[in-house]
JSON list of C-alpha atoms and ligand atoms in Angstrom, two decimals:
[
{"chain": "A", "resi": 283, "resn": "MET", "atom": "CA", "xyz": [97.09, -45.43, 7.73]},
{"chain": "A", "resi": 284, "resn": "ARG", "atom": "CA", "xyz": [96.73, -46.72, 11.28]},
{"chain": "A", "resi": 285, "resn": "LEU", "atom": "CA", "xyz": [95.25, -43.82, 13.36]},
{"chain": "A", "resi": 286, "resn": "PHE", "atom": "CA", "xyz": [94.03, -43.01, 16.79]},
{"chain": "A", "resi": 287, "resn": "LEU", "atom": "CA", "xyz": [92.89, -39.96, 18.78]},
{"chain": "A", "resi": 288, "resn": "ALA", "atom": "CA", "xyz": [94.88, -39.26, 21.93]},
{"chain": "A", "resi": 289, "resn": "LEU", "atom": "CA", "xyz": [95.74, -36.83, 24.65]},
{"chain": "A", "resi": 290, "resn": "GLU", "atom": "CA", "xyz": [99.43, -35.96, 24.73]},
{"chain": "A", "resi": 291, "resn": "PRO", "atom": "CA", "xyz": [100.90, -35.24, 28.20]},
{"chain": "A", "resi": 292, "resn": "PRO", "atom": "CA", "xyz": [102.51, -31.91, 29.04]},
{"chain": "A", "resi": 293, "resn": "ASP", "atom": "CA", "xyz": [106.35, -32.11, 28.95]},
{"chain": "A", "resi": 294, "resn": "SER", "atom": "CA", "xyz": [106.95, -32.18, 32.71]},
{"chain": "A", "resi": 295, "resn": "LEU", "atom": "CA", "xyz": [104.39, -35.03, 33.15]},
{"chain": "A", "resi": 296, "resn": "ARG", "atom": "CA", "xyz": [105.89, -36.91, 30.16]},
{"chain": "A", "resi": 297, "resn": "GLU", "atom": "CA", "xyz": [109.21, -36.81, 31.93]},
{"chain": "A", "resi": 298, "resn": "ARG", "atom": "CA", "xyz": [107.66, -38.09, 35.19]},
{"chain": "A", "resi": 299, "resn": "LEU", "atom": "CA", "xyz": [105.85, -40.89, 33.32]},
{"chain": "A", "resi": 300, "resn": "GLY", "atom": "CA", "xyz": [109.13, -41.85, 31.76]},
{"chain": "A", "resi": 301, "resn": "GLU", "atom": "CA", "xyz": [110.70, -42.18, 35.21]},
{"chain": "A", "resi": 302, "resn": "LEU", "atom": "CA", "xyz": [107.78, -44.40, 36.26]},
{"chain": "A", "resi": 303, "resn": "ALA", "atom": "CA", "xyz": [108.26, -46.49, 33.11]},
{"chain": "A", "resi": 304, "resn": "ASP", "atom": "CA", "xyz": [111.94, -47.03, 34.07]},
{"chain": "A", "resi": 305, "resn": "LEU", "atom": "CA", "xyz": [110.89, -48.22, 37.58]},
{"chain": "A", "resi": 306, "resn": "ALA", "atom": "CA", "xyz": [108.21, -50.44, 36.12]},
{"chain": "A", "resi": 307, "resn": "GLN", "atom": "CA", "xyz": [110.64, -51.98, 33.62]},
{"chain": "A", "resi": 308, "resn": "ALA", "atom": "CA", "xyz": [113.22, -52.72, 36.32]},
{"chain": "A", "resi": 309, "resn": "ARG", "atom": "CA", "xyz": [110.54, -54.68, 38.11]},
{"chain": "A", "resi": 310, "resn": "CYS", "atom": "CA", "xyz": [108.51, -56.25, 35.33]},
{"chain": "A", "resi": 311, "resn": "GLY", "atom": "CA", "xyz": [110.83, -56.39, 32.34]},
{"chain": "A", "resi": 312, "resn": "GLY", "atom": "CA", "xyz": [109.32, -55.97, 28.88]},
{"chain": "A", "resi": 313, "resn": "ARG", "atom": "CA", "xyz": [109.50, -53.19, 26.37]},
{"chain": "A", "resi": 314, "resn": "ARG", "atom": "CA", "xyz": [109.45, -49.66, 27.76]},
{"chain": "A", "resi": 315, "resn": "MET", "atom": "CA", "xyz": [107.48, -47.09, 25.74]},
{"chain": "A", "resi": 316, "resn": "PRO", "atom": "CA", "xyz": [109.77, -44.27, 24.64]},
{"chain": "A", "resi": 317, "resn": "ASP", "atom": "CA", "xyz": [109.02, -40.97, 26.37]},
{"chain": "A", "resi": 318, "resn": "GLU", "atom": "CA", "xyz": [107.92, -39.32, 23.13]},
{"chain": "A", "resi": 319, "resn": "SER", "atom": "CA", "xyz": [105.25, -42.08, 22.64]},
{"chain": "A", "resi": 320, "resn": "LEU", "atom": "CA", "xyz": [103.55, -41.78, 26.00]},
{"chain": "A", "resi": 321, "resn": "HIS", "atom": "CA", "xyz": [99.87, -40.88, 25.52]},
{"chain": "A", "resi": 322, "resn": "LEU", "atom": "CA", "xyz": [96.28, -41.65, 26.46]},
{"chain": "A", "resi": 323, "resn": "THR", "atom": "CA", "xyz": [94.24, -43.17, 23.63]},
{"chain": "A", "resi": 324, "resn": "LEU", "atom": "CA", "xyz": [90.69, -41.75, 23.40]},
{"chain": "A", "resi": 325, "resn": "ALA", "atom": "CA", "xyz": [89.64, -43.57, 20.23]},
{"chain": "A", "resi": 326, "resn": "PHE", "atom": "CA", "xyz": [91.42, -46.18, 18.20]},
{"chain": "A", "resi": 327, "resn": "LEU", "atom": "CA", "xyz": [90.43, -45.85, 14.56]},
{"chain": "A", "resi": 328, "resn": "GLY", "atom": "CA", "xyz": [92.48, -48.63, 13.02]},
{"chain": "A", "resi": 329, "resn": "GLU", "atom": "CA", "xyz": [93.33, -48.56, 9.33]},
{"chain": "A", "resi": 330, "resn": "VAL", "atom": "CA", "xyz": [91.96, -45.47, 7.57]},
{"chain": "A", "resi": 331, "resn": "PRO", "atom": "CA", "xyz": [92.25, -45.01, 3.80]},
{"chain": "A", "resi": 332, "resn": "GLU", "atom": "CA", "xyz": [94.62, -42.15, 2.96]},
{"chain": "A", "resi": 333, "resn": "GLU", "atom": "CA", "xyz": [92.03, -40.27, 1.04]},
{"chain": "A", "resi": 334, "resn": "ARG", "atom": "CA", "xyz": [90.00, -39.82, 4.27]},
{"chain": "A", "resi": 335, "resn": "VAL", "atom": "CA", "xyz": [92.83, -38.50, 6.36]},
{"chain": "A", "resi": 336, "resn": "THR", "atom": "CA", "xyz": [92.63, -34.90, 5.16]},
{"chain": "A", "resi": 337, "resn": "ALA", "atom": "CA", "xyz": [89.02, -34.54, 6.16]},
{"chain": "A", "resi": 338, "resn": "LEU", "atom": "CA", "xyz": [89.64, -36.20, 9.50]},
{"chain": "A", "resi": 339, "resn": "SER", "atom": "CA", "xyz": [92.64, -33.89, 10.15]},
{"chain": "A", "resi": 340, "resn": "ALA", "atom": "CA", "xyz": [90.48, -30.86, 9.30]},
{"chain": "A", "resi": 341, "resn": "TRP", "atom": "CA", "xyz": [87.76, -32.06, 11.69]},
{"chain": "A", "resi": 342, "resn": "VAL", "atom": "CA", "xyz": [90.30, -32.46, 14.49]},
{"chain": "A", "resi": 343, "resn": "GLY", "atom": "CA", "xyz": [91.77, -29.02, 13.72]},
{"chain": "A", "resi": 344, "resn": "GLU", "atom": "CA", "xyz": [88.43, -27.35, 14.28]},
{"chain": "A", "resi": 345, "resn": "ARG", "atom": "CA", "xyz": [87.01, -29.44, 17.07]},
{"chain": "A", "resi": 346, "resn": "SER", "atom": "CA", "xyz": [87.64, -27.74, 20.39]},
{"chain": "A", "resi": 347, "resn": "ILE", "atom": "CA", "xyz": [87.01, -29.68, 23.58]},
{"chain": "A", "resi": 348, "resn": "PRO", "atom": "CA", "xyz": [86.42, -28.50, 27.15]},
{"chain": "A", "resi": 349, "resn": "SER", "atom": "CA", "xyz": [89.52, -28.54, 29.35]},
{"chain": "A", "resi": 350, "resn": "GLY", "atom": "CA", "xyz": [89.91, -30.99, 32.18]},
{"chain": "A", "resi": 351, "resn": "GLU", "atom": "CA", "xyz": [92.37, -32.59, 34.56]},
{"chain": "A", "resi": 352, "resn": "TRP", "atom": "CA", "xyz": [92.93, -36.31, 34.89]},
{"chain": "A", "resi": 353, "resn": "ARG", "atom": "CA", "xyz": [94.14, -37.73, 38.17]},
{"chain": "A", "resi": 354, "resn": "LEU", "atom": "CA", "xyz": [96.67, -40.54, 37.77]},
{"chain": "A", "resi": 355, "resn": "ASP", "atom": "CA", "xyz": [96.81, -42.48, 41.02]},
{"chain": "A", "resi": 356, "resn": "ALA", "atom": "CA", "xyz": [96.85, -46.19, 40.11]},
{"chain": "A", "resi": 357, "resn": "TRP", "atom": "CA", "xyz": [98.99, -48.87, 38.47]},
{"chain": "A", "resi": 358, "resn": "GLY", "atom": "CA", "xyz": [97.27, -51.40, 36.31]},
{"chain": "A", "resi": 359, "resn": "THR", "atom": "CA", "xyz": [97.98, -54.29, 33.92]},
{"chain": "A", "resi": 360, "resn": "PHE", "atom": "CA", "xyz": [96.36, -55.92, 30.96]},
{"chain": "A", "resi": 361, "resn": "ARG", "atom": "CA", "xyz": [97.33, -59.55, 30.80]},
{"chain": "A", "resi": 362, "resn": "ARG", "atom": "CA", "xyz": [97.05, -60.36, 27.10]},
{"chain": "A", "resi": 363, "resn": "PRO", "atom": "CA", "xyz": [99.60, -58.00, 25.53]},
{"chain": "A", "resi": 364, "resn": "GLY", "atom": "CA", "xyz": [101.55, -57.83, 28.79]},
{"chain": "A", "resi": 365, "resn": "ILE", "atom": "CA", "xyz": [100.81, -54.19, 29.34]},
{"chain": "A", "resi": 366, "resn": "VAL", "atom": "CA", "xyz": [101.72, -52.29, 32.49]},
{"chain": "A", "resi": 367, "resn": "TRP", "atom": "CA", "xyz": [99.97, -48.96, 32.75]},
{"chain": "A", "resi": 368, "resn": "VAL", "atom": "CA", "xyz": [99.17, -46.01, 34.98]},
{"chain": "A", "resi": 369, "resn": "GLY", "atom": "CA", "xyz": [95.71, -44.51, 35.22]},
{"chain": "A", "resi": 370, "resn": "GLY", "atom": "CA", "xyz": [93.01, -43.44, 37.65]},
{"chain": "A", "resi": 371, "resn": "ARG", "atom": "CA", "xyz": [91.67, -45.44, 40.59]},
{"chain": "A", "resi": 372, "resn": "GLU", "atom": "CA", "xyz": [88.18, -43.94, 40.08]},
{"chain": "A", "resi": 373, "resn": "PRO", "atom": "CA", "xyz": [86.40, -43.65, 36.72]},
{"chain": "A", "resi": 374, "resn": "ASP", "atom": "CA", "xyz": [86.89, -40.14, 35.31]},
{"chain": "A", "resi": 375, "resn": "THR", "atom": "CA", "xyz": [83.61, -38.57, 34.29]},
{"chain": "A", "resi": 376, "resn": "ALA", "atom": "CA", "xyz": [85.15, -35.81, 32.16]},
{"chain": "A", "resi": 377, "resn": "LEU", "atom": "CA", "xyz": [87.24, -38.29, 30.16]},
{"chain": "A", "resi": 378, "resn": "ALA", "atom": "CA", "xyz": [84.22, -40.56, 29.73]},
{"chain": "A", "resi": 379, "resn": "ARG", "atom": "CA", "xyz": [82.23, -37.67, 28.38]},
{"chain": "A", "resi": 380, "resn": "LEU", "atom": "CA", "xyz": [85.09, -36.65, 26.05]},
{"chain": "A", "resi": 381, "resn": "HIS", "atom": "CA", "xyz": [85.36, -40.26, 24.80]},
{"chain": "A", "resi": 382, "resn": "GLY", "atom": "CA", "xyz": [81.59, -40.35, 24.12]},
{"chain": "A", "resi": 383, "resn": "SER", "atom": "CA", "xyz": [81.47, -36.98, 22.36]},
{"chain": "A", "resi": 384, "resn": "LEU", "atom": "CA", "xyz": [84.44, -37.73, 20.13]},
{"chain": "A", "resi": 385, "resn": "TRP", "atom": "CA", "xyz": [82.91, -41.09, 19.08]},
{"chain": "A", "resi": 386, "resn": "ASP", "atom": "CA", "xyz": [79.63, -39.23, 18.35]},
{"chain": "A", "resi": 387, "resn": "GLY", "atom": "CA", "xyz": [81.62, -36.97, 16.05]},
{"chain": "A", "resi": 388, "resn": "LEU", "atom": "CA", "xyz": [83.48, -39.86, 14.52]},
{"chain": "A", "resi": 389, "resn": "ALA", "atom": "CA", "xyz": [80.21, -41.60, 13.67]},
{"chain": "A", "resi": 390, "resn": "ALA", "atom": "CA", "xyz": [79.69, -38.92, 11.01]},
{"chain": "A", "resi": 391, "resn": "PHE", "atom": "CA", "xyz": [82.80, -40.31, 9.34]},
{"chain": "A", "resi": 392, "resn": "GLY", "atom": "CA", "xyz": [81.51, -43.84, 9.56]},
{"chain": "A", "resi": 393, "resn": "PHE", "atom": "CA", "xyz": [83.67, -44.99, 12.48]},
{"chain": "A", "resi": 394, "resn": "ASN", "atom": "CA", "xyz": [81.84, -47.22, 14.91]},
{"chain": "A", "resi": 395, "resn": "HIS", "atom": "CA", "xyz": [84.40, -49.21, 16.90]},
{"chain": "A", "resi": 396, "resn": "ARG", "atom": "CA", "xyz": [83.55, -47.37, 20.11]},
{"chain": "A", "resi": 397, "resn": "LEU", "atom": "CA", "xyz": [84.64, -49.38, 23.19]},
{"chain": "A", "resi": 398, "resn": "GLU", "atom": "CA", "xyz": [81.90, -50.31, 25.58]},
{"chain": "A", "resi": 399, "resn": "HIS", "atom": "CA", "xyz": [84.24, -50.16, 28.54]},
{"chain": "A", "resi": 400, "resn": "PHE", "atom": "CA", "xyz": [86.69, -47.33, 28.09]},
{"chain": "A", "resi": 401, "resn": "VAL", "atom": "CA", "xyz": [89.58, -47.74, 30.55]},
{"chain": "A", "resi": 402, "resn": "PRO", "atom": "CA", "xyz": [91.72, -44.61, 30.32]},
{"chain": "A", "resi": 403, "resn": "HIS", "atom": "CA", "xyz": [95.33, -45.63, 30.71]},
{"chain": "A", "resi": 404, "resn": "VAL", "atom": "CA", "xyz": [98.87, -44.74, 29.72]},
{"chain": "A", "resi": 405, "resn": "THR", "atom": "CA", "xyz": [100.83, -47.76, 28.60]},
{"chain": "A", "resi": 406, "resn": "LEU", "atom": "CA", "xyz": [104.33, -47.75, 30.06]},
{"chain": "A", "resi": 407, "resn": "LEU", "atom": "CA", "xyz": [105.44, -51.33, 29.19]},
{"chain": "A", "resi": 408, "resn": "ARG", "atom": "CA", "xyz": [104.51, -53.88, 26.64]},
{"chain": "A", "resi": 409, "resn": "ARG", "atom": "CA", "xyz": [105.27, -57.59, 26.75]},
{"chain": "A", "resi": 410, "resn": "ALA", "atom": "CA", "xyz": [106.14, -57.39, 30.43]},
{"chain": "A", "resi": 411, "resn": "ARG", "atom": "CA", "xyz": [107.53, -60.64, 31.87]},
{"chain": "A", "resi": 412, "resn": "ARG", "atom": "CA", "xyz": [105.89, -60.08, 35.22]},
{"chain": "A", "resi": 413, "resn": "LEU", "atom": "CA", "xyz": [102.56, -58.31, 35.68]},
{"chain": "A", "resi": 414, "resn": "GLU", "atom": "CA", "xyz": [103.29, -57.46, 39.30]},
{"chain": "A", "resi": 415, "resn": "THR", "atom": "CA", "xyz": [102.96, -53.82, 40.27]},
{"chain": "A", "resi": 416, "resn": "ARG", "atom": "CA", "xyz": [103.09, -54.25, 44.06]},
{"chain": "A", "resi": 417, "resn": "GLY", "atom": "CA", "xyz": [106.16, -52.47, 45.43]},
{"chain": "A", "resi": 418, "resn": "LEU", "atom": "CA", "xyz": [106.10, -49.82, 42.76]},
{"chain": "A", "resi": 419, "resn": "PRO", "atom": "CA", "xyz": [105.81, -46.25, 44.17]},
{"chain": "A", "resi": 420, "resn": "THR", "atom": "CA", "xyz": [102.48, -44.66, 44.99]},
{"chain": "A", "resi": 421, "resn": "ILE", "atom": "CA", "xyz": [101.41, -42.26, 42.26]},
{"chain": "A", "resi": 422, "resn": "ASP", "atom": "CA", "xyz": [99.51, -39.03, 42.50]},
{"chain": "A", "resi": 423, "resn": "LEU", "atom": "CA", "xyz": [99.89, -36.99, 39.37]},
{"chain": "A", "resi": 424, "resn": "ALA", "atom": "CA", "xyz": [97.68, -34.49, 37.58]},
{"chain": "A", "resi": 425, "resn": "TRP", "atom": "CA", "xyz": [97.32, -34.37, 33.82]},
{"chain": "A", "resi": 426, "resn": "PRO", "atom": "CA", "xyz": [95.72, -31.09, 32.71]},
{"chain": "A", "resi": 427, "resn": "TRP", "atom": "CA", "xyz": [94.33, -31.41, 29.18]},
{"chain": "A", "resi": 428, "resn": "ARG", "atom": "CA", "xyz": [92.93, -28.83, 26.77]},
{"chain": "A", "resi": 429, "resn": "ARG", "atom": "CA", "xyz": [93.19, -30.40, 23.36]},
{"chain": "A", "resi": 430, "resn": "PHE", "atom": "CA", "xyz": [93.51, -33.77, 21.64]},
{"chain": "A", "resi": 431, "resn": "SER", "atom": "CA", "xyz": [95.52, -35.07, 18.76]},
{"chain": "A", "resi": 432, "resn": "LEU", "atom": "CA", "xyz": [95.13, -37.23, 15.68]},
{"chain": "A", "resi": 433, "resn": "VAL", "atom": "CA", "xyz": [98.09, -39.65, 15.66]},
{"chain": "A", "resi": 434, "resn": "ARG", "atom": "CA", "xyz": [99.42, -42.05, 13.11]},
{"chain": "A", "resi": 435, "resn": "SER", "atom": "CA", "xyz": [100.96, -45.30, 14.30]},
{"chain": "A", "resi": 436, "resn": "PHE", "atom": "CA", "xyz": [103.43, -47.20, 12.18]},
{"chain": "A", "resi": 437, "resn": "THR", "atom": "CA", "xyz": [106.12, -49.83, 12.76]},
{"chain": "A", "resi": 438, "resn": "GLU", "atom": "CA", "xyz": [109.84, -49.62, 12.60]},
{"chain": "A", "resi": 439, "resn": "ASN", "atom": "CA", "xyz": [112.37, -52.37, 13.24]},
{"chain": "A", "resi": 440, "resn": "ASP", "atom": "CA", "xyz": [112.43, -51.70, 16.95]},
{"chain": "A", "resi": 441, "resn": "GLY", "atom": "CA", "xyz": [108.63, -51.30, 17.43]},
{"chain": "A", "resi": 442, "resn": "ALA", "atom": "CA", "xyz": [105.75, -48.89, 16.97]},
{"chain": "A", "resi": 443, "resn": "ARG", "atom": "CA", "xyz": [106.31, -45.20, 16.32]},
{"chain": "A", "resi": 444, "resn": "TYR", "atom": "CA", "xyz": [103.74, -42.40, 16.40]},
{"chain": "A", "resi": 445, "resn": "GLN", "atom": "CA", "xyz": [103.42, -39.21, 14.38]},
{"chain": "A", "resi": 446, "resn": "THR", "atom": "CA", "xyz": [100.99, -36.43, 15.35]},
{"chain": "A", "resi": 447, "resn": "LEU", "atom": "CA", "xyz": [99.01, -35.40, 12.22]},
{"chain": "A", "resi": 448, "resn": "ALA", "atom": "CA", "xyz": [96.70, -32.76, 13.67]},
{"chain": "A", "resi": 449, "resn": "ARG", "atom": "CA", "xyz": [95.77, -31.07, 16.97]},
{"chain": "A", "resi": 450, "resn": "SER", "atom": "CA", "xyz": [92.50, -29.62, 18.12]},
{"chain": "A", "resi": 451, "resn": "PRO", "atom": "CA", "xyz": [92.37, -25.91, 19.07]},
{"chain": "A", "resi": 452, "resn": "VAL", "atom": "CA", "xyz": [93.43, -25.19, 22.69]},
{"chain": "A", "resi": 453, "resn": "ALA", "atom": "CA", "xyz": [90.41, -24.93, 25.04]},
{"chain": "B", "resi": 100, "resn": "LIG", "atom": "P1", "xyz": [98.90, -49.47, 17.96]},
{"chain": "B", "resi": 100, "resn": "LIG", "atom": "O1", "xyz": [98.49, -50.86, 18.04]},
{"chain": "B", "resi": 100, "resn": "LIG", "atom": "O2", "xyz": [98.74, -48.70, 16.67]},
{"chain": "B", "resi": 100, "resn": "LIG", "atom": "O3", "xyz": [98.10, -48.72, 19.13]},
{"chain": "B", "resi": 100, "resn": "LIG", "atom": "C1", "xyz": [98.11, -47.25, 19.21]},
{"chain": "B", "resi": 100, "resn": "LIG", "atom": "C2", "xyz": [97.23, -46.91, 20.43]},
{"chain": "B", "resi": 100, "resn": "LIG", "atom": "O4", "xyz": [95.89, -47.39, 20.18]},
{"chain": "B", "resi": 100, "resn": "LIG", "atom": "C3", "xyz": [97.68, -47.51, 21.77]},
{"chain": "B", "resi": 100, "resn": "LIG", "atom": "O5", "xyz": [97.43, -46.63, 22.76]},
{"chain": "B", "resi": 100, "resn": "LIG", "atom": "C4", "xyz": [96.77, -48.73, 21.90]},
{"chain": "B", "resi": 100, "resn": "LIG", "atom": "O6", "xyz": [96.40, -48.94, 23.27]},
{"chain": "B", "resi": 100, "resn": "LIG", "atom": "C5", "xyz": [95.52, -48.26, 21.22]},
{"chain": "B", "resi": 100, "resn": "LIG", "atom": "N1", "xyz": [94.80, -49.38, 20.61]},
{"chain": "B", "resi": 100, "resn": "LIG", "atom": "C6", "xyz": [95.30, -50.32, 19.73]},
{"chain": "B", "resi": 100, "resn": "LIG", "atom": "N2", "xyz": [94.32, -51.18, 19.38]},
{"chain": "B", "resi": 100, "resn": "LIG", "atom": "C7", "xyz": [93.21, -50.84, 20.06]},
{"chain": "B", "resi": 100, "resn": "LIG", "atom": "C8", "xyz": [91.91, -51.36, 20.15]},
{"chain": "B", "resi": 100, "resn": "LIG", "atom": "N3", "xyz": [91.56, -52.44, 19.39]},
{"chain": "B", "resi": 100, "resn": "LIG", "atom": "N4", "xyz": [91.06, -50.78, 20.97]},
{"chain": "B", "resi": 100, "resn": "LIG", "atom": "C9", "xyz": [91.39, -49.73, 21.68]},
{"chain": "B", "resi": 100, "resn": "LIG", "atom": "N5", "xyz": [92.60, -49.15, 21.67]},
{"chain": "B", "resi": 100, "resn": "LIG", "atom": "C10", "xyz": [93.52, -49.70, 20.87]},
{"chain": "B", "resi": 100, "resn": "LIG", "atom": "O7", "xyz": [100.42, -49.27, 18.36]},
{"chain": "B", "resi": 100, "resn": "LIG", "atom": "P2", "xyz": [101.13, -49.86, 19.63]},
{"chain": "B", "resi": 100, "resn": "LIG", "atom": "O8", "xyz": [100.08, -50.18, 20.63]},
{"chain": "B", "resi": 100, "resn": "LIG", "atom": "O9", "xyz": [102.18, -48.95, 20.08]},
{"chain": "B", "resi": 100, "resn": "LIG", "atom": "O10", "xyz": [101.77, -51.17, 19.10]},
{"chain": "B", "resi": 100, "resn": "LIG", "atom": "C11", "xyz": [101.34, -52.40, 19.65]},
{"chain": "B", "resi": 100, "resn": "LIG", "atom": "C12", "xyz": [101.75, -53.49, 18.68]},
{"chain": "B", "resi": 100, "resn": "LIG", "atom": "O11", "xyz": [101.15, -53.32, 17.42]},
{"chain": "B", "resi": 100, "resn": "LIG", "atom": "C13", "xyz": [103.27, -53.54, 18.52]},
{"chain": "B", "resi": 100, "resn": "LIG", "atom": "O12", "xyz": [103.67, -54.85, 18.61]},
{"chain": "B", "resi": 100, "resn": "LIG", "atom": "C14", "xyz": [103.48, -53.05, 17.12]},
{"chain": "B", "resi": 100, "resn": "LIG", "atom": "O13", "xyz": [104.56, -53.65, 16.51]},
{"chain": "B", "resi": 100, "resn": "LIG", "atom": "C15", "xyz": [102.17, -53.39, 16.44]},
{"chain": "B", "resi": 100, "resn": "LIG", "atom": "N6", "xyz": [101.82, -52.40, 15.42]},
{"chain": "B", "resi": 100, "resn": "LIG", "atom": "C16", "xyz": [101.37, -52.83, 14.21]},
{"chain": "B", "resi": 100, "resn": "LIG", "atom": "C17", "xyz": [101.10, -51.92, 13.23]},
{"chain": "B", "resi": 100, "resn": "LIG", "atom": "C18", "xyz": [100.63, -52.36, 11.92]},
{"chain": "B", "resi": 100, "resn": "LIG", "atom": "O14", "xyz": [100.57, -51.65, 10.99]},
{"chain": "B", "resi": 100, "resn": "LIG", "atom": "N7", "xyz": [100.14, -53.61, 11.83]},
{"chain": "B", "resi": 100, "resn": "LIG", "atom": "C19", "xyz": [101.29, -50.58, 13.44]},
{"chain": "B", "resi": 100, "resn": "LIG", "atom": "C20", "xyz": [101.72, -50.15, 14.71]},
{"chain": "B", "resi": 100, "resn": "LIG", "atom": "C21", "xyz": [101.98, -51.06, 15.67]},
{"chain": "B", "resi": 100, "resn": "LIG", "atom": "P3", "xyz": [97.36, -49.73, 24.29]},
{"chain": "B", "resi": 100, "resn": "LIG", "atom": "O15", "xyz": [98.48, -48.80, 24.64]},
{"chain": "B", "resi": 100, "resn": "LIG", "atom": "O16", "xyz": [96.48, -50.10, 25.41]},
{"chain": "B", "resi": 100, "resn": "LIG", "atom": "O17", "xyz": [97.87, -50.94, 23.49]}
]
């Protein structure tokens, strides 16, 4: 199973991010992420054998994290997969610490694909035709977070879909 750890936005923020995705798509083209798929990836685990998923889910279900608030105030792009995203202008210390501590925990399961340069972002578009975010509205949004999720990613005819398998306790 293809898995990753993520923060899931509160509903009101998800809706706002969806509106931004619409605006971005009108300008840049590409494939808009469905509202229900909007997230911040903390750790991409890749393919995990099914027999390991139960233990991983149990770990997530017991692993509380401190709460925090992520400020979203920047548009960004990744050229290669044509991604248009929103994220923070400044590095976020709390998210960097969370990323590090989750990977420390994951090491006990034998996962070691920790990214050297973690760039927290919410992908809004994939395969955008234009990676031009000038002219898009200024953003200043707050994302309060208190728990993280274990998410499964799989493909359907019209693209990737996600399924939440476990959530950590609320901070
Ligand atoms: P995904 O590749 O499973 O990615 C899920 C999440 O993990 C996304 O937030 C993605 O970040 C992140 N991620 C993926 N690879 C990463 C890596 N090497 N390092 C760090 N983070 C990583 O699903 P998706 O991104 O929604 O789909 C992208 C493409 O992969 C689609 O074309 C889809 O068809 C294909 N896909 C293939 C499979 C498969 O089984 N082979 C399964 C699902 C999707 P970003 O948002 O920055 O990309």
